[in-house]
Amino acid sequence: MKGLNPPQCEAVRYVAGPLLVLAGAGSGKTRVIAEKIAYLVETQRVAPRQLVAITFTNKAAHEMRERVERRLGAAAQDMFIGTFHALGAAFLRQEAFAAGMRPSFSILDAHDSLALFSELLRDNDKVKLRRVQAHISRWKNALIEPHEVIPRDDEEVYAASAFARYEQALRAYHAVDFDDLIRLPALLLSKDELLAARWQARIRHLLIDEYQDTNRCQNHLLRLLVGREACFTAVGDDDQSIYAWRGAEIDNIRRLAEDYPHLHVVKLEQNYRSSGRILAAANALIRHNPKIYDKKLWSEKGEGAPVLVKACEDEAHEAEWVVRKLLAHKYGYRGRFSDYAILYRSNYQARVFEQALRAQRVPYRLFGGQSFFEKSEIKDIMAYLRLLSNENDDPAFIRAATTPRRGIGANTLEALARAASLRHLALLPTVARATVGEEAPAAGWAALREFGAFIRRFADECRRVPAGEAYERLLSAIGYRQWLQQTHERREAETRLAHLDAFGHWLAEKGEEEGKNLLELAQSIALASMLEPHGKESDAVCLATLHAAKGLEFPHVFLVGVEEGVLPHRESIDSGMIEEERRLMYVGITRARESLTVSWRRNRRQGKERVAQEPSRFIAEMGLAPESEGAEVASREKASAHIAALRAVLRKSPPGALA
């Protein structure tokens, strides 16, 4: 308990029943969860295997495991620490028989699902297909079965007609999508009391982070796992609920008190991150939202620098001004580029800041961009890994069989699909059973037979050698590196090859750490959203949307484009979602430790026209004027920066150099 404040200690020690920890931004919630796990193991004698800790991202799970391992050592390896989806995947692999599945099922990502919808509906309209995908995802997360859907309009009628066929296709492929990883365990536990009782007996205490981000299905799964004893610790902050657009329900926090009348509530209000003036602005802003539980952040870090507001003429002026101010501050105070973040509401706002940073040769990185596993070369190899571990994965078969090209074209695949349909088999098993020339041209059939034999032969090989070695043998056997070099320009090929090398390095490390071969790793890789961090992050300015910045913190933050119609977003204004937009602004403010600068534009380009803009209502709600970068503050900062720069030069100069 050393170093914990009284509310933190209370949260760690309370084990008598359900607990809600209202953890304000920067209040040390990750440490509280790690210390509570240690307290349960060391003081309450709970076995690590009887503990489950759920996070919302792989990065958060990685950080949590590191902290717990520092406290408990090797014993931490026995407990589950991971995302909801990882927990669901582990559950389904253990209870595959009850779920009517094979333990080697495949997990389809959004791209795979979209391809499946395109095949089922014989439609290539990506926008239309994504809307169908979104409807079905919403129904799944509401635990609505295909026969229970009540369509509200023609679009939902179309999506509902695809729902049942989509489910049948998933079962035929022995596959699940990401929504199924939560939905299927919830359905199984709700229908099978003995199964639910067995899992409730396994879990002595469940800890869940970012509870305000749970959707209805996740909340239902939580209730089924904790049962009547309800020994759990839910950590969340209703002021940071910003994911309603993807199904998160802030009311889940409110429902806890209704579902568990003896719920104990602890508030963590001491902030260890930000200065007093930054917290004052955050508290003033969020006060305009209705409260489930009232709380107010405070800090012992002192008042700090004033929060500045700058009105700029347009996008170009804003980007130029922000970069110039960032550089003046950085060189004046001898900081690092990675001390600075530029945060914005929407991805399109990044372009002009990227241009301004490049013009000044300032290194930057886009946070929350494309996932490593979304890169086409990684998805190509993932198709092989999925097929090697599950011969019934038809989407993986189609991608692997045609990448690199090996004489298997669309006509051959269509003939194979007809043969598979007649035999009620997946594509790969059909290759070994259909008669040569019966359904496909002889040349195409020969290529299919050769590919099928290779997959079966290589699957056996993967079981005998370490994961990293098997990966390299696979790339060599299919000639993938050579194919990349032949089909892409040199620079692009080099970039893609570097990604393959990084993936191989990650697989080798993961296989060694977990004692798994390549096939065993393939069954869980689909859940990973990015490579585990290796080494130190580069010294670069962070560019990120406010959604992507959640969970991060920086000494100095620039909040840009803070005007009506942008933040709050016009669609949110029209649909009455101002409260969530206000929480989004609050998240941005509380990313800053030492300084916060807010900027907005008087004009915005819309096509060839310039449209007048108004400062966001949130600026006034923070207790600030539309432009508070007064001459006195600006001149004082310039003077301080100038003096600091001169001192730096004097320290570096040899004696007599300036004489």
Coordinates of N, CA and C in Angstrom, one line a residue, residues 407-502:
G407 N -1.7 -20.1 -61.0 CA -2.5 -20.7 -62.0 C -3.9 -21.1 -61.6
I408 N -4.3 -20.5 -60.4 CA -5.7 -20.8 -59.9 C -6.5 -19.5 -60.1
G409 N -7.3 -19.5 -61.1 CA -8.1 -18.3 -61.5 C -9.5 -18.4 -61.0
A410 N -10.3 -17.4 -61.4 CA -11.7 -17.3 -60.9 C -12.5 -18.5 -61.4
N411 N -12.3 -18.9 -62.7 CA -13.1 -20.0 -63.2 C -12.9 -21.3 -62.4
T412 N -11.6 -21.5 -62.1 CA -11.2 -22.7 -61.3 C -11.9 -22.7 -59.9
L413 N -11.8 -21.5 -59.3 CA -12.4 -21.4 -58.0 C -13.9 -21.5 -58.0
E414 N -14.5 -21.0 -59.0 CA -16.0 -21.2 -59.1 C -16.4 -22.7 -59.3
A415 N -15.6 -23.4 -60.1 CA -15.8 -24.8 -60.2 C -15.6 -25.6 -58.9
L416 N -14.6 -25.2 -58.2 CA -14.3 -25.8 -56.9 C -15.4 -25.5 -55.9
A417 N -15.9 -24.3 -56.0 CA -17.0 -23.9 -55.0 C -18.3 -24.8 -55.3
R418 N -18.6 -25.0 -56.6 CA -19.7 -25.9 -57.0 C -19.5 -27.3 -56.4
A419 N -18.3 -27.8 -56.6 CA -18.0 -29.2 -56.1 C -18.1 -29.2 -54.6
A420 N -17.6 -28.2 -53.9 CA -17.7 -28.2 -52.5 C -19.2 -28.2 -52.0
S421 N -20.0 -27.4 -52.7 CA -21.4 -27.3 -52.3 C -22.1 -28.6 -52.5
L422 N -21.8 -29.3 -53.6 CA -22.5 -30.6 -53.8 C -22.1 -31.6 -52.7
R423 N -20.8 -31.5 -52.2 CA -20.3 -32.5 -51.3 C -20.5 -32.0 -49.8
H424 N -21.0 -30.8 -49.6 CA -21.2 -30.2 -48.3 C -19.9 -30.1 -47.6
L425 N -18.8 -29.7 -48.3 CA -17.5 -29.6 -47.7 C -16.9 -28.2 -47.9
A426 N -15.9 -27.9 -47.2 CA -15.2 -26.7 -47.4 C -14.3 -26.9 -48.6
L427 N -13.6 -25.8 -49.1 CA -12.9 -25.9 -50.3 C -11.7 -26.8 -50.3
L428 N -10.9 -26.6 -49.2 CA -9.6 -27.4 -49.2 C -9.9 -28.9 -49.1
P429 N -10.8 -29.4 -48.2 CA -11.1 -30.8 -48.2 C -11.7 -31.3 -49.6
T430 N -12.4 -30.5 -50.3 CA -12.9 -30.8 -51.6 C -11.8 -31.1 -52.6
V431 N -10.7 -30.4 -52.5 CA -9.6 -30.5 -53.5 C -9.1 -32.0 -53.5
A432 N -9.1 -32.6 -52.4 CA -8.6 -34.0 -52.3 C -9.6 -35.1 -52.7
R433 N -10.9 -34.7 -52.8 CA -12.0 -35.7 -53.1 C -12.6 -35.6 -54.5
A434 N -12.6 -34.4 -55.1 CA -13.2 -34.3 -56.4 C -12.4 -34.9 -57.5
T435 N -13.0 -35.3 -58.6 CA -12.3 -36.0 -59.7 C -11.7 -35.0 -60.6
V436 N -10.5 -35.3 -61.0 CA -9.7 -34.4 -61.9 C -10.6 -34.2 -63.2
G437 N -10.7 -32.9 -63.6 CA -11.4 -32.6 -64.8 C -12.9 -32.6 -64.7
E438 N -13.4 -33.1 -63.5 CA -14.9 -33.2 -63.3 C -15.5 -31.9 -63.2
E439 N -14.9 -31.0 -62.4 CA -15.5 -29.7 -62.2 C -14.7 -28.5 -62.7
A440 N -13.4 -28.8 -63.0 CA -12.5 -27.7 -63.3 C -11.6 -28.1 -64.5
P441 N -11.0 -27.1 -65.2 CA -10.1 -27.5 -66.3 C -8.9 -28.2 -65.7
A442 N -8.3 -29.1 -66.5 CA -7.2 -30.0 -65.9 C -6.0 -29.1 -65.4
A443 N -5.6 -28.1 -66.1 CA -4.5 -27.2 -65.6 C -4.8 -26.6 -64.3
G444 N -6.0 -26.0 -64.2 CA -6.4 -25.4 -62.9 C -6.5 -26.5 -61.8
W445 N -7.0 -27.6 -62.1 CA -7.1 -28.7 -61.1 C -5.8 -29.2 -60.6
A446 N -4.8 -29.3 -61.5 CA -3.5 -29.7 -61.1 C -2.9 -28.7 -60.2
A447 N -3.1 -27.4 -60.4 CA -2.6 -26.3 -59.5 C -3.3 -26.4 -58.2
L448 N -4.6 -26.7 -58.1 CA -5.3 -26.9 -56.9 C -4.7 -28.1 -56.1
R449 N -4.5 -29.2 -56.8 CA -4.0 -30.4 -56.1 C -2.6 -30.1 -55.5
E450 N -1.8 -29.4 -56.3 CA -0.5 -29.1 -55.8 C -0.5 -28.2 -54.6
F451 N -1.4 -27.2 -54.6 CA -1.6 -26.3 -53.5 C -2.1 -27.0 -52.2
G452 N -3.1 -27.9 -52.4 CA -3.7 -28.6 -51.3 C -2.7 -29.5 -50.6
A453 N -1.9 -30.2 -51.5 CA -0.8 -31.1 -50.9 C 0.2 -30.3 -50.1
F454 N 0.5 -29.1 -50.7 CA 1.5 -28.3 -49.9 C 1.0 -27.9 -48.6
I455 N -0.3 -27.5 -48.5 CA -0.8 -27.0 -47.2 C -0.8 -28.1 -46.2
R456 N -1.2 -29.3 -46.6 CA -1.2 -30.5 -45.7 C 0.2 -30.9 -45.2
R457 N 1.1 -30.9 -46.2 CA 2.5 -31.2 -45.9 C 3.1 -30.2 -44.9
F458 N 2.9 -28.9 -45.2 CA 3.5 -27.9 -44.4 C 2.8 -27.8 -43.0
A459 N 1.6 -28.1 -42.9 CA 0.9 -28.1 -41.6 C 1.6 -29.1 -40.6
D460 N 2.0 -30.3 -41.2 CA 2.8 -31.3 -40.4 C 4.1 -30.7 -40.0
E461 N 4.8 -30.0 -40.9 CA 6.1 -29.5 -40.7 C 6.1 -28.4 -39.6
C462 N 5.0 -27.6 -39.6 CA 4.8 -26.5 -38.6 C 4.8 -27.0 -37.2
R463 N 4.3 -28.2 -37.0 CA 4.2 -28.8 -35.7 C 5.5 -29.3 -35.1
R464 N 6.5 -29.4 -36.0 CA 7.8 -30.0 -35.6 C 8.9 -29.0 -35.3
V465 N 8.7 -27.8 -35.9 CA 9.8 -26.8 -35.8 C 9.3 -25.5 -35.0
P466 N 10.3 -24.7 -34.5 CA 9.9 -23.5 -33.8 C 9.1 -22.5 -34.7
A467 N 8.3 -21.7 -34.1 CA 7.4 -20.8 -34.9 C 8.2 -19.9 -35.9
G468 N 9.3 -19.3 -35.4 CA 10.1 -18.4 -36.2 C 10.7 -19.1 -37.4
E469 N 11.2 -20.3 -37.2 CA 11.8 -21.1 -38.3 C 10.7 -21.5 -39.3
A470 N 9.5 -21.9 -38.8 CA 8.4 -22.3 -39.7 C 8.0 -21.2 -40.6
Y471 N 7.9 -20.0 -40.0 CA 7.5 -18.8 -40.7 C 8.5 -18.5 -41.9
E472 N 9.8 -18.6 -41.6 CA 10.8 -18.4 -42.7 C 10.7 -19.4 -43.8
R473 N 10.4 -20.7 -43.4 CA 10.3 -21.8 -44.4 C 9.0 -21.5 -45.2
L474 N 8.0 -21.0 -44.6 CA 6.7 -20.7 -45.4 C 7.0 -19.7 -46.4
L475 N 7.6 -18.5 -46.0 CA 7.9 -17.5 -47.0 C 8.7 -18.0 -48.2
S476 N 9.7 -18.8 -47.8 CA 10.6 -19.4 -48.9 C 9.9 -20.3 -49.8
A477 N 9.0 -21.2 -49.2 CA 8.3 -22.2 -50.0 C 7.3 -21.6 -51.0
I478 N 6.7 -20.5 -50.6 CA 5.7 -19.9 -51.5 C 6.3 -18.7 -52.4
G479 N 7.6 -18.5 -52.1 CA 8.3 -17.5 -52.9 C 7.8 -16.1 -52.7
Y480 N 7.3 -15.8 -51.5 CA 6.6 -14.5 -51.3 C 7.5 -13.3 -51.4
R481 N 8.7 -13.4 -50.9 CA 9.6 -12.2 -50.9 C 9.9 -11.9 -52.4
Q482 N 10.2 -12.9 -53.2 CA 10.6 -12.7 -54.6 C 9.4 -12.1 -55.3
W483 N 8.2 -12.6 -55.0 CA 6.9 -12.1 -55.6 C 6.7 -10.6 -55.3
L484 N 7.0 -10.2 -54.1 CA 6.9 -8.8 -53.7 C 7.8 -7.9 -54.5
Q485 N 9.1 -8.4 -54.6 CA 10.1 -7.6 -55.4 C 9.7 -7.5 -56.8
Q486 N 9.1 -8.5 -57.4 CA 8.7 -8.5 -58.8 C 7.5 -7.7 -59.1
T487 N 6.6 -7.5 -58.1 CA 5.3 -6.9 -58.4 C 5.2 -5.5 -57.8
H488 N 6.2 -5.0 -57.1 CA 6.2 -3.7 -56.5 C 7.4 -2.9 -56.8
E489 N 7.4 -1.6 -56.8 CA 8.6 -0.7 -57.0 C 9.5 -1.0 -55.8
R490 N 10.8 -0.6 -56.0 CA 11.8 -1.0 -55.1 C 11.5 -0.5 -53.7
R491 N 11.2 0.8 -53.5 CA 11.0 1.3 -52.2 C 9.8 0.7 -51.5
E492 N 8.7 0.5 -52.2 CA 7.5 -0.1 -51.6 C 7.8 -1.5 -51.2
A493 N 8.5 -2.2 -52.1 CA 8.9 -3.6 -51.8 C 9.7 -3.7 -50.5
E494 N 10.7 -2.8 -50.4 CA 11.6 -2.8 -49.2 C 10.8 -2.5 -48.0
T495 N 9.8 -1.6 -48.0 CA 8.9 -1.3 -46.9 C 8.1 -2.6 -46.5
R496 N 7.5 -3.2 -47.5 CA 6.7 -4.4 -47.2 C 7.6 -5.6 -46.7
L497 N 8.8 -5.7 -47.2 CA 9.7 -6.8 -46.7 C 10.1 -6.5 -45.3
A498 N 10.3 -5.2 -44.9 CA 10.6 -4.9 -43.5 C 9.5 -5.2 -42.6
H499 N 8.2 -5.0 -43.1 CA 7.1 -5.5 -42.3 C 7.1 -7.0 -42.1
L500 N 7.4 -7.7 -43.1 CA 7.5 -9.2 -43.0 C 8.5 -9.6 -42.0
D501 N 9.7 -8.9 -42.0 CA 10.7 -9.3 -41.1 C 10.3 -9.0 -39.6
A502 N 9.6 -7.8 -39.4 CA 9.1 -7.5 -38.1 C 8.1 -8.5 -37.6

